[in-house]
mmCIF file of C-alpha atoms in Angstrom:
data_model
loop_
_atom_site.group_PDB
_atom_site.id
_atom_site.type_symbol
_atom_site.label_atom_id
_atom_site.label_comp_id
_atom_site.label_asym_id
_atom_site.label_seq_id
_atom_site.Cartn_x
_atom_site.Cartn_y
_atom_site.Cartn_z
ATOM 1 C CA UNK A 1 -5.692 -39.244 -4.031
ATOM 2 C CA UNK A 2 -6.839 -42.525 -5.518
ATOM 3 C CA UNK A 3 -8.428 -42.551 -8.944
ATOM 4 C CA UNK A 4 -11.641 -44.528 -9.325
ATOM 5 C CA UNK A 5 -11.600 -47.335 -11.843
ATOM 6 C CA UNK A 6 -14.125 -45.552 -14.082
ATOM 7 C CA UNK A 7 -12.005 -42.392 -14.122
ATOM 8 C CA UNK A 8 -8.897 -44.410 -14.921
ATOM 9 C CA UNK A 9 -10.646 -46.073 -17.864
ATOM 10 C CA UNK A 10 -11.781 -42.649 -19.069
ATOM 11 C CA UNK A 11 -8.223 -41.269 -18.922
ATOM 12 C CA UNK A 12 -6.830 -44.255 -20.792
ATOM 13 C CA UNK A 13 -9.596 -43.942 -23.392
ATOM 14 C CA UNK A 14 -8.911 -40.232 -23.871
ATOM 15 C CA UNK A 15 -5.188 -40.873 -24.267
ATOM 16 C CA UNK A 16 -5.830 -43.642 -26.779
ATOM 17 C CA UNK A 17 -8.167 -41.348 -28.730
ATOM 18 C CA UNK A 18 -5.391 -38.751 -28.889
ATOM 19 C CA UNK A 19 -2.801 -41.328 -29.961
ATOM 20 C CA UNK A 20 -5.124 -42.664 -32.665
ATOM 21 C CA UNK A 21 -5.781 -39.164 -34.011
ATOM 22 C CA UNK A 22 -2.119 -38.158 -33.667
ATOM 23 C CA UNK A 23 -0.994 -41.232 -35.599
ATOM 24 C CA UNK A 24 -3.621 -40.670 -38.283
ATOM 25 C CA UNK A 25 -2.426 -37.091 -38.800
ATOM 26 C CA UNK A 26 1.164 -38.170 -39.253
ATOM 27 C CA UNK A 27 0.207 -41.030 -41.546
ATOM 28 C CA UNK A 28 -1.613 -38.532 -43.752
ATOM 29 C CA UNK A 29 1.473 -36.312 -43.769
ATOM 30 C CA UNK A 30 3.888 -39.144 -44.400
ATOM 31 C CA UNK A 31 1.793 -40.427 -47.302
ATOM 32 C CA UNK A 32 2.747 -37.237 -49.133
ATOM 33 C CA UNK A 33 6.119 -36.476 -47.553
ATOM 34 C CA UNK A 34 8.941 -38.965 -47.307
ATOM 35 C CA UNK A 35 10.957 -39.265 -44.125
ATOM 36 C CA UNK A 36 14.052 -37.205 -45.096
ATOM 37 C CA UNK A 37 16.459 -39.143 -42.859
ATOM 38 C CA UNK A 38 18.838 -41.843 -43.980
ATOM 39 C CA UNK A 39 17.171 -45.215 -43.392
ATOM 40 C CA UNK A 40 20.406 -46.775 -42.260
ATOM 41 C CA UNK A 41 20.554 -46.932 -38.504
ATOM 42 C CA UNK A 42 17.148 -45.259 -38.107
ATOM 43 C CA UNK A 43 16.035 -45.757 -34.490
ATOM 44 C CA UNK A 44 13.231 -43.262 -33.771
ATOM 45 C CA UNK A 45 10.040 -42.811 -35.781
ATOM 46 C CA UNK A 46 9.286 -39.354 -37.084
ATOM 47 C CA UNK A 47 6.001 -39.180 -35.146
ATOM 48 C CA UNK A 48 7.783 -40.055 -31.879
ATOM 49 C CA UNK A 49 10.348 -37.283 -32.327
ATOM 50 C CA UNK A 50 7.735 -34.687 -33.279
ATOM 51 C CA UNK A 51 5.576 -35.661 -30.327
ATOM 52 C CA UNK A 52 8.548 -35.222 -27.964
ATOM 53 C CA UNK A 53 9.280 -31.848 -29.576
ATOM 54 C CA UNK A 54 5.682 -30.687 -29.071
ATOM 55 C CA UNK A 55 5.667 -31.917 -25.471
ATOM 56 C CA UNK A 56 8.907 -30.016 -24.859
ATOM 57 C CA UNK A 57 7.388 -26.758 -26.103
ATOM 58 C CA UNK A 58 4.271 -27.359 -23.996
ATOM 59 C CA UNK A 59 6.536 -27.930 -20.972
ATOM 60 C CA UNK A 60 8.359 -24.601 -21.204
ATOM 61 C CA UNK A 61 11.254 -25.853 -23.338
ATOM 62 C CA UNK A 62 12.472 -24.210 -26.539
ATOM 63 C CA UNK A 63 15.709 -25.813 -27.749
ATOM 64 C CA UNK A 64 16.944 -29.114 -29.161
ATOM 65 C CA UNK A 65 18.911 -29.679 -25.958
ATOM 66 C CA UNK A 66 15.735 -29.253 -23.923
ATOM 67 C CA UNK A 67 13.977 -31.808 -26.144
ATOM 68 C CA UNK A 68 16.665 -34.302 -25.176
ATOM 69 C CA UNK A 69 16.267 -33.378 -21.502
ATOM 70 C CA UNK A 70 12.489 -33.820 -21.722
ATOM 71 C CA UNK A 71 12.928 -37.293 -23.234
ATOM 72 C CA UNK A 72 15.488 -38.206 -20.577
ATOM 73 C CA UNK A 73 13.426 -37.021 -17.600
ATOM 74 C CA UNK A 74 10.207 -38.579 -18.982
ATOM 75 C CA UNK A 75 11.791 -41.826 -20.109
ATOM 76 C CA UNK A 76 9.320 -44.075 -18.260
ATOM 77 C CA UNK A 77 6.292 -42.087 -19.431
ATOM 78 C CA UNK A 78 7.487 -42.232 -23.044
ATOM 79 C CA UNK A 79 8.236 -45.941 -22.744
ATOM 80 C CA UNK A 80 4.734 -46.587 -21.415
ATOM 81 C CA UNK A 81 2.905 -44.449 -23.960
ATOM 82 C CA UNK A 82 5.094 -44.897 -27.054
ATOM 83 C CA UNK A 83 7.253 -47.920 -26.349
ATOM 84 C CA UNK A 84 10.456 -45.866 -26.584
ATOM 85 C CA UNK A 85 13.460 -47.757 -25.235
ATOM 86 C CA UNK A 86 16.168 -45.077 -25.427
ATOM 87 C CA UNK A 87 16.566 -41.310 -25.384
ATOM 88 C CA UNK A 88 17.145 -39.387 -28.645
ATOM 89 C CA UNK A 89 19.932 -36.823 -28.401
ATOM 90 C CA UNK A 90 19.763 -33.136 -29.289
ATOM 91 C CA UNK A 91 21.541 -33.725 -32.614
ATOM 92 C CA UNK A 92 18.809 -36.179 -33.628
ATOM 93 C CA UNK A 93 16.162 -33.455 -33.266
ATOM 94 C CA UNK A 94 18.412 -30.925 -34.991
ATOM 95 C CA UNK A 95 18.942 -33.167 -38.012
ATOM 96 C CA UNK A 96 15.221 -33.951 -38.257
ATOM 97 C CA UNK A 97 14.088 -30.318 -38.256
ATOM 98 C CA UNK A 98 16.797 -29.348 -40.720
ATOM 99 C CA UNK A 99 15.772 -32.076 -43.158
ATOM 100 C CA UNK A 100 11.983 -32.155 -42.747
ATOM 101 C CA UNK A 101 10.114 -30.417 -45.568
ATOM 102 C CA UNK A 102 8.318 -27.283 -44.238
ATOM 103 C CA UNK A 103 5.175 -28.396 -46.087
ATOM 104 C CA UNK A 104 4.927 -31.342 -43.679
ATOM 105 C CA UNK A 105 4.890 -29.082 -40.628
ATOM 106 C CA UNK A 106 2.396 -26.642 -42.121
ATOM 107 C CA UNK A 107 0.142 -29.574 -42.980
ATOM 108 C CA UNK A 108 0.363 -30.699 -39.349
ATOM 109 C CA UNK A 109 -0.594 -27.162 -38.314
ATOM 110 C CA UNK A 110 -3.614 -27.195 -40.647
ATOM 111 C CA UNK A 111 -4.729 -30.641 -39.477
ATOM 112 C CA UNK A 112 -4.525 -29.633 -35.820
ATOM 113 C CA UNK A 113 -6.353 -26.346 -36.450
ATOM 114 C CA UNK A 114 -9.180 -28.188 -38.183
ATOM 115 C CA UNK A 115 -9.347 -30.605 -35.251
ATOM 116 C CA UNK A 116 -9.631 -27.763 -32.712
ATOM 117 C CA UNK A 117 -11.756 -25.388 -34.726
ATOM 118 C CA UNK A 118 -15.348 -24.809 -33.657
ATOM 119 C CA UNK A 119 -17.887 -23.807 -36.281
ATOM 120 C CA UNK A 120 -19.342 -20.332 -35.765
ATOM 121 C CA UNK A 121 -23.134 -20.158 -35.281
ATOM 122 C CA UNK A 122 -23.843 -17.898 -38.263
ATOM 123 C CA UNK A 123 -21.465 -19.697 -40.612
ATOM 124 C CA UNK A 124 -19.284 -16.606 -41.014
ATOM 125 C CA UNK A 125 -15.676 -16.504 -39.885
ATOM 126 C CA UNK A 126 -12.831 -14.033 -40.027
ATOM 127 C CA UNK A 127 -9.354 -14.872 -41.258
ATOM 128 C CA UNK A 128 -6.595 -12.343 -40.632
ATOM 129 C CA UNK A 129 -3.370 -12.643 -42.620
ATOM 130 C CA UNK A 130 -0.181 -10.952 -41.472
ATOM 131 C CA UNK A 131 3.576 -11.508 -41.528
ATOM 132 C CA UNK A 132 6.199 -11.819 -38.801
ATOM 133 C CA UNK A 133 9.992 -11.807 -39.061
ATOM 134 C CA UNK A 134 11.837 -14.450 -37.016
ATOM 135 C CA UNK A 135 14.751 -12.220 -36.043
ATOM 136 C CA UNK A 136 16.966 -14.910 -34.539
ATOM 137 C CA UNK A 137 17.023 -16.803 -37.851
ATOM 138 C CA UNK A 138 19.286 -14.240 -39.551
ATOM 139 C CA UNK A 139 21.737 -15.818 -41.977
ATOM 140 C CA UNK A 140 23.850 -13.952 -44.505
ATOM 141 C CA UNK A 141 22.165 -10.758 -43.308
ATOM 142 C CA UNK A 142 18.607 -12.022 -43.907
ATOM 143 C CA UNK A 143 15.934 -13.450 -41.619
ATOM 144 C CA UNK A 144 13.019 -15.627 -42.613
ATOM 145 C CA UNK A 145 9.589 -14.011 -42.717
ATOM 146 C CA UNK A 146 6.508 -16.045 -41.797
ATOM 147 C CA UNK A 147 2.938 -15.401 -42.985
ATOM 148 C CA UNK A 148 0.301 -16.582 -40.511
ATOM 149 C CA UNK A 149 -3.434 -16.950 -41.113
ATOM 150 C CA UNK A 150 -5.440 -16.372 -37.931
ATOM 151 C CA UNK A 151 -9.077 -17.457 -37.325
ATOM 152 C CA UNK A 152 -10.487 -14.677 -35.152
ATOM 153 C CA UNK A 153 -13.530 -16.417 -33.661
ATOM 154 C CA UNK A 154 -11.577 -19.522 -32.697
ATOM 155 C CA UNK A 155 -8.328 -17.723 -31.806
ATOM 156 C CA UNK A 156 -6.120 -20.223 -33.604
ATOM 157 C CA UNK A 157 -3.626 -20.078 -36.452
ATOM 158 C CA UNK A 158 -4.958 -22.132 -39.367
ATOM 159 C CA UNK A 159 -2.164 -21.742 -41.908
ATOM 160 C CA UNK A 160 1.406 -20.618 -42.386
ATOM 161 C CA UNK A 161 3.805 -19.877 -45.222
ATOM 162 C CA UNK A 162 7.459 -18.835 -45.100
ATOM 163 C CA UNK A 163 8.787 -16.129 -47.442
ATOM 164 C CA UNK A 164 12.253 -14.697 -47.931
ATOM 165 C CA UNK A 165 11.412 -11.195 -46.744
ATOM 166 C CA UNK A 166 8.505 -8.876 -45.940
ATOM 167 C CA UNK A 167 8.663 -7.381 -49.441
ATOM 168 C CA UNK A 168 7.744 -10.802 -50.842
ATOM 169 C CA UNK A 169 4.467 -10.943 -48.898
ATOM 170 C CA UNK A 170 2.519 -9.479 -51.810
ATOM 171 C CA UNK A 171 3.154 -12.433 -54.108
ATOM 172 C CA UNK A 172 2.844 -15.092 -51.399
ATOM 173 C CA UNK A 173 -0.382 -14.041 -49.641
ATOM 174 C CA UNK A 174 -2.553 -15.392 -52.511
ATOM 175 C CA UNK A 175 -0.618 -18.670 -52.293
ATOM 176 C CA UNK A 176 -1.368 -18.955 -48.572
ATOM 177 C CA UNK A 177 -5.024 -18.069 -49.104
ATOM 178 C CA UNK A 178 -5.426 -20.728 -51.783
ATOM 179 C CA UNK A 179 -4.389 -23.349 -49.223
ATOM 180 C CA UNK A 180 -7.259 -22.348 -46.887
ATOM 181 C CA UNK A 181 -10.989 -22.912 -46.902
ATOM 182 C CA UNK A 182 -12.284 -19.395 -47.534
ATOM 183 C CA UNK A 183 -15.958 -20.227 -48.015
ATOM 184 C CA UNK A 184 -18.095 -17.827 -45.934
ATOM 185 C CA UNK A 185 -14.921 -16.232 -44.547
ATOM 186 C CA UNK A 186 -14.170 -12.533 -44.190
ATOM 187 C CA UNK A 187 -10.477 -12.079 -44.950
ATOM 188 C CA UNK A 188 -8.497 -9.115 -43.642
ATOM 189 C CA UNK A 189 -4.887 -8.091 -44.264
ATOM 190 C CA UNK A 190 -2.621 -5.094 -43.779
ATOM 191 C CA UNK A 191 -2.341 -2.291 -46.326
ATOM 192 C CA UNK A 192 0.696 -3.868 -48.010
ATOM 193 C CA UNK A 193 -1.528 -6.716 -49.164
ATOM 194 C CA UNK A 194 -4.382 -4.598 -50.433
ATOM 195 C CA UNK A 195 -3.830 -5.909 -53.938
ATOM 196 C CA UNK A 196 -6.191 -6.867 -56.757
ATOM 197 C CA UNK A 197 -4.636 -10.345 -56.939
ATOM 198 C CA UNK A 198 -5.355 -10.887 -53.239
ATOM 199 C CA UNK A 199 -8.953 -9.742 -53.675
ATOM 200 C CA UNK A 200 -9.400 -12.048 -56.674
ATOM 201 C CA UNK A 201 -8.045 -15.030 -54.739
ATOM 202 C CA UNK A 202 -10.521 -14.388 -51.917
ATOM 203 C CA UNK A 203 -13.463 -14.055 -54.309
ATOM 204 C CA UNK A 204 -12.407 -17.221 -56.150
ATOM 205 C CA UNK A 205 -12.393 -19.004 -52.782
ATOM 206 C CA UNK A 206 -16.022 -17.944 -52.111
ATOM 207 C CA UNK A 207 -14.940 -15.572 -49.367
ATOM 208 C CA UNK A 208 -15.274 -11.829 -48.745
ATOM 209 C CA UNK A 209 -12.637 -9.217 -47.961
ATOM 210 C CA UNK A 210 -12.173 -6.044 -45.939
ATOM 211 C CA UNK A 211 -8.915 -4.374 -47.002
ATOM 212 C CA UNK A 212 -7.426 -1.066 -45.802
ATOM 213 C CA UNK A 213 -6.581 1.775 -48.159
ATOM 214 C CA UNK A 214 -3.495 3.729 -47.098
ATOM 215 C CA UNK A 215 -0.665 5.727 -48.645
ATOM 216 C CA UNK A 216 0.435 2.904 -50.956
ATOM 217 C CA UNK A 217 -2.751 3.666 -52.961
ATOM 218 C CA UNK A 218 -2.637 7.494 -52.973
ATOM 219 C CA UNK A 219 -5.249 8.033 -55.723
ATOM 220 C CA UNK A 220 -7.698 5.600 -54.172
ATOM 221 C CA UNK A 221 -7.113 7.149 -50.765
ATOM 222 C CA UNK A 222 -7.874 10.692 -51.862
ATOM 223 C CA UNK A 223 -11.058 9.699 -53.700
ATOM 224 C CA UNK A 224 -12.363 7.411 -50.951
ATOM 225 C CA UNK A 225 -11.532 10.041 -48.327
ATOM 226 C CA UNK A 226 -13.739 12.558 -50.136
ATOM 227 C CA UNK A 227 -16.569 10.046 -50.559
ATOM 228 C CA UNK A 228 -16.555 8.919 -46.939
ATOM 229 C CA UNK A 229 -16.143 12.466 -45.588
ATOM 230 C CA UNK A 230 -19.431 13.273 -47.279
ATOM 231 C CA UNK A 231 -21.064 10.122 -45.921
ATOM 232 C CA UNK A 232 -19.887 10.870 -42.374
ATOM 233 C CA UNK A 233 -21.091 14.460 -42.649
ATOM 234 C CA UNK A 234 -24.602 13.550 -43.819
ATOM 235 C CA UNK A 235 -25.279 10.235 -42.036
ATOM 236 C CA UNK A 236 -25.128 8.802 -38.552
ATOM 237 C CA UNK A 237 -22.531 6.044 -38.072
ATOM 238 C CA UNK A 238 -23.899 2.586 -38.766
ATOM 239 C CA UNK A 239 -21.899 1.232 -35.837
ATOM 240 C CA UNK A 240 -20.573 2.796 -32.652
ATOM 241 C CA UNK A 241 -18.722 1.175 -29.772
ATOM 242 C CA UNK A 242 -17.244 2.575 -26.565
ATOM 243 C CA UNK A 243 -14.774 0.497 -24.544
ATOM 244 C CA UNK A 244 -13.066 1.143 -21.222
ATOM 245 C CA UNK A 245 -9.996 -0.774 -20.205
ATOM 246 C CA UNK A 246 -6.559 -0.311 -18.661
ATOM 247 C CA UNK A 247 -7.526 3.229 -17.670
ATOM 248 C CA UNK A 248 -8.264 4.385 -21.207
ATOM 249 C CA UNK A 249 -11.486 5.165 -23.032
ATOM 250 C CA UNK A 250 -11.755 4.231 -26.711
ATOM 251 C CA UNK A 251 -14.597 5.093 -29.078
ATOM 252 C CA UNK A 252 -14.992 3.541 -32.524
ATOM 253 C CA UNK A 253 -17.458 4.671 -35.164
ATOM 254 C CA UNK A 254 -17.994 3.099 -38.579
ATOM 255 C CA UNK A 255 -19.746 4.332 -41.709
ATOM 256 C CA UNK A 256 -20.272 2.193 -44.821
ATOM 257 C CA UNK A 257 -21.779 2.864 -48.244
ATOM 258 C CA UNK A 258 -22.563 0.884 -51.376
ATOM 259 C CA UNK A 259 -22.629 4.020 -53.545
ATOM 260 C CA UNK A 260 -19.500 3.522 -55.651
ATOM 261 C CA UNK A 261 -20.490 5.883 -58.466
ATOM 262 C CA UNK A 262 -17.701 8.360 -57.673
ATOM 263 C CA UNK A 263 -15.079 5.665 -57.227
ATOM 264 C CA UNK A 264 -14.126 5.447 -60.891
ATOM 265 C CA UNK A 265 -11.448 2.794 -60.386
ATOM 266 C CA UNK A 266 -13.832 0.338 -58.736
ATOM 267 C CA UNK A 267 -13.546 -2.068 -61.684
ATOM 268 C CA UNK A 268 -9.943 -2.798 -60.690
ATOM 269 C CA UNK A 269 -11.174 -4.526 -57.526
ATOM 270 C CA UNK A 270 -12.871 -7.910 -58.031
ATOM 271 C CA UNK A 271 -16.170 -8.251 -56.185
ATOM 272 C CA UNK A 272 -16.083 -4.808 -54.537
ATOM 273 C CA UNK A 273 -19.449 -3.798 -53.059
ATOM 274 C CA UNK A 274 -18.805 -1.161 -50.412
ATOM 275 C CA UNK A 275 -16.515 1.477 -48.946
ATOM 276 C CA UNK A 276 -16.060 2.025 -45.215
ATOM 277 C CA UNK A 277 -14.562 4.509 -42.797
ATOM 278 C CA UNK A 278 -13.686 3.875 -39.148
ATOM 279 C CA UNK A 279 -12.913 6.730 -36.745
ATOM 280 C CA UNK A 280 -11.085 5.869 -33.547
ATOM 281 C CA UNK A 281 -10.755 8.245 -30.600
ATOM 282 C CA UNK A 282 -8.726 7.325 -27.524
ATOM 283 C CA UNK A 283 -8.384 9.109 -24.168
ATOM 284 C CA UNK A 284 -5.553 8.003 -21.860
ATOM 285 C CA UNK A 285 -5.594 8.263 -18.029
ATOM 286 C CA UNK A 286 -3.426 11.401 -18.137
ATOM 287 C CA UNK A 287 -6.008 13.162 -20.303
ATOM 288 C CA UNK A 288 -4.073 12.776 -23.555
ATOM 289 C CA UNK A 289 -6.342 12.251 -26.561
ATOM 290 C CA UNK A 290 -5.607 10.803 -29.997
ATOM 291 C CA UNK A 291 -7.742 10.350 -33.096
ATOM 292 C CA UNK A 292 -7.290 8.437 -36.329
ATOM 293 C CA UNK A 293 -9.332 7.588 -39.403
ATOM 294 C CA UNK A 294 -9.007 4.392 -41.445
ATOM 295 C CA UNK A 295 -10.494 3.685 -44.864
ATOM 296 C CA UNK A 296 -11.456 0.310 -46.348
ATOM 297 C CA UNK A 297 -12.755 -1.359 -49.470
ATOM 298 C CA UNK A 298 -14.891 -4.465 -49.114
ATOM 299 C CA UNK A 299 -16.782 -7.116 -51.033
ATOM 300 C CA UNK A 300 -19.362 -7.186 -48.216
ATOM 301 C CA UNK A 301 -22.641 -5.248 -48.290
ATOM 302 C CA UNK A 302 -22.548 -1.907 -46.473
ATOM 303 C CA UNK A 303 -23.030 -3.473 -43.026
ATOM 304 C CA UNK A 304 -21.025 -1.202 -40.744
ATOM 305 C CA UNK A 305 -21.192 -3.537 -37.736
ATOM 306 C CA UNK A 306 -19.881 -6.549 -39.677
ATOM 307 C CA UNK A 307 -17.081 -4.547 -41.283
ATOM 308 C CA UNK A 308 -16.039 -2.912 -38.002
ATOM 309 C CA UNK A 309 -16.000 -6.271 -36.218
ATOM 310 C CA UNK A 310 -13.835 -7.843 -38.933
ATOM 311 C CA UNK A 311 -11.362 -4.949 -38.735
ATOM 312 C CA UNK A 312 -11.262 -5.190 -34.950
ATOM 313 C CA UNK A 313 -10.599 -8.938 -35.063
ATOM 314 C CA UNK A 314 -7.698 -8.459 -37.479
ATOM 315 C CA UNK A 315 -5.523 -7.326 -34.569
ATOM 316 C CA UNK A 316 -5.847 -10.797 -33.055
ATOM 317 C CA UNK A 317 -3.088 -12.038 -35.349
ATOM 318 C CA UNK A 318 -0.745 -9.463 -33.775
ATOM 319 C CA UNK A 319 -1.927 -9.530 -30.154
ATOM 320 C CA UNK A 320 -2.863 -13.183 -29.721
ATOM 321 C CA UNK A 321 -0.466 -14.859 -32.140
ATOM 322 C CA UNK A 322 2.705 -12.913 -32.994
ATOM 323 C CA UNK A 323 3.048 -11.223 -29.595
ATOM 324 C CA UNK A 324 2.600 -14.569 -27.803
ATOM 325 C CA UNK A 325 5.170 -16.275 -30.024
ATOM 326 C CA UNK A 326 7.686 -13.614 -29.001
ATOM 327 C CA UNK A 327 6.844 -13.282 -25.313
ATOM 328 C CA UNK A 328 5.688 -16.777 -24.334
ATOM 329 C CA UNK A 329 7.836 -18.890 -26.688
ATOM 330 C CA UNK A 330 10.724 -16.389 -27.100
ATOM 331 C CA UNK A 331 10.693 -16.971 -30.846
ATOM 332 C CA UNK A 332 13.144 -14.182 -31.653
ATOM 333 C CA UNK A 333 15.731 -15.834 -29.366
ATOM 334 C CA UNK A 334 15.715 -19.064 -31.390
ATOM 335 C CA UNK A 335 19.033 -19.394 -33.222
ATOM 336 C CA UNK A 336 18.123 -22.381 -35.417
ATOM 337 C CA UNK A 337 18.860 -21.264 -38.954
ATOM 338 C CA UNK A 338 20.387 -24.184 -40.872
ATOM 339 C CA UNK A 339 18.374 -25.472 -43.833
ATOM 340 C CA UNK A 340 14.677 -25.848 -42.859
ATOM 341 C CA UNK A 341 15.083 -25.747 -39.070
ATOM 342 C CA UNK A 342 13.830 -22.185 -38.469
ATOM 343 C CA UNK A 343 10.715 -22.634 -40.623
ATOM 344 C CA UNK A 344 9.819 -25.976 -39.074
ATOM 345 C CA UNK A 345 10.275 -24.779 -35.503
ATOM 346 C CA UNK A 346 8.142 -21.718 -36.255
ATOM 347 C CA UNK A 347 5.297 -23.993 -37.367
ATOM 348 C CA UNK A 348 5.805 -26.185 -34.304
ATOM 349 C CA UNK A 349 5.489 -23.186 -31.981
ATOM 350 C CA UNK A 350 2.209 -22.201 -33.623
ATOM 351 C CA UNK A 351 0.954 -25.781 -33.240
ATOM 352 C CA UNK A 352 1.709 -25.574 -29.515
ATOM 353 C CA UNK A 353 0.143 -22.116 -29.230
ATOM 354 C CA UNK A 354 -3.089 -23.558 -30.662
ATOM 355 C CA UNK A 355 -2.989 -26.455 -28.191
ATOM 356 C CA UNK A 356 -2.421 -24.127 -25.226
ATOM 357 C CA UNK A 357 -5.183 -21.726 -26.231
ATOM 358 C CA UNK A 358 -7.802 -24.471 -26.488
ATOM 359 C CA UNK A 359 -6.900 -26.454 -23.402
ATOM 360 C CA UNK A 360 -9.064 -26.395 -20.278
ATOM 361 C CA UNK A 361 -6.038 -26.027 -18.013
ATOM 362 C CA UNK A 362 -6.435 -22.896 -15.887
ATOM 363 C CA UNK A 363 -4.071 -19.960 -16.179
ATOM 364 C CA UNK A 364 -2.291 -17.865 -18.770
ATOM 365 C CA UNK A 365 -0.238 -19.383 -21.568
ATOM 366 C CA UNK A 366 2.887 -18.938 -19.443
ATOM 367 C CA UNK A 367 1.270 -20.615 -16.431
ATOM 368 C CA UNK A 368 0.013 -23.539 -18.505
ATOM 369 C CA UNK A 369 3.532 -24.200 -19.804
ATOM 370 C CA UNK A 370 5.009 -23.785 -16.316
ATOM 371 C CA UNK A 371 2.510 -26.217 -14.753
ATOM 372 C CA UNK A 372 3.033 -28.779 -17.510
ATOM 373 C CA UNK A 373 6.802 -28.637 -16.929
ATOM 374 C CA UNK A 374 6.486 -30.366 -13.540
ATOM 375 C CA UNK A 375 3.014 -31.999 -13.656
ATOM 376 C CA UNK A 376 2.572 -34.825 -16.158
ATOM 377 C CA UNK A 377 -1.212 -34.816 -15.687
ATOM 378 C CA UNK A 378 -1.299 -31.179 -16.841
ATOM 379 C CA UNK A 379 0.673 -32.129 -19.947
ATOM 380 C CA UNK A 380 -1.814 -34.892 -20.701
ATOM 381 C CA UNK A 381 -4.698 -32.418 -20.299
ATOM 382 C CA UNK A 382 -3.008 -30.137 -22.829
ATOM 383 C CA UNK A 383 -2.570 -32.969 -25.310
ATOM 384 C CA UNK A 384 -6.234 -33.970 -25.296
ATOM 385 C CA UNK A 385 -8.373 -30.962 -24.301
#
């Protein structure tokens, strides 16, 4: 099918807009981060290599060898768009990702997220923070652990920080949060990170928090359980939701209160304003039923609907980010572990996940990658949605 002249001009203009933005992002990164490679014999620019790496991930590739294959099979396209005259080998990509400072890749992730992010109508946003172990990166018996910050409304990762192990999350979550814009954000985390320092960081950033109280705070849990049992016994839930899907029926009810008079340790929690309880009941197709109760502290007013929605959206970081990194990008199969390679490739996968989620190409994440692997026009649609 022939392309009309006007359409051709539009495509060229869109590509040029992407190139201009792409170059600007890398210039901002490179102004703060030096190219780690030896200048002697340097052939390929850092932005060219990173662009090829991103295109490879978008086209169903995962390894340094596949980056070389992508460059080889798209030689003419790369020459036309980037002026590349030769094909970088797998070792070139390997050396780059080993040497590149992880801060450069996380800055790229943040820049891209800001570019894709759509402002929410009411100004509020949810940010879920959770960690994931990259199991294939094991070295000397240890694997790297990655903290991801997930924007629920926009379904994109907006920040990342690598830590040595899951036990180190507690001290690193505030560091990750300080790198984000928390104004008007509702921040959620798992029970491990229900810490006063985390709450203080969120309040300092002009945000709000909803944090679970579990067995790692036994005194708090027993007191809040008694308080919320009384609230649930004497009041109707402030929020109730029934969902049907995949043959199961799930009911969620939420109660919230601003009466903290019986919570004597409330002063330990910066900005605390309310307590909440969420009851979940699930019935499976075979008739099996399960129930659970979760307790929370929050700096929000006692708005049960807002609190319940924030808690519900927290699972997006698991279902829509970590699960997809494992299943779609096969992150746990990646064996890159030398120097900074594992951390940098983890950030690159999240960059590509964000691009795939916000593209207008039809199909699942898997289908988008599959189509881009043999259709260059699909790849170009992914690059400038």
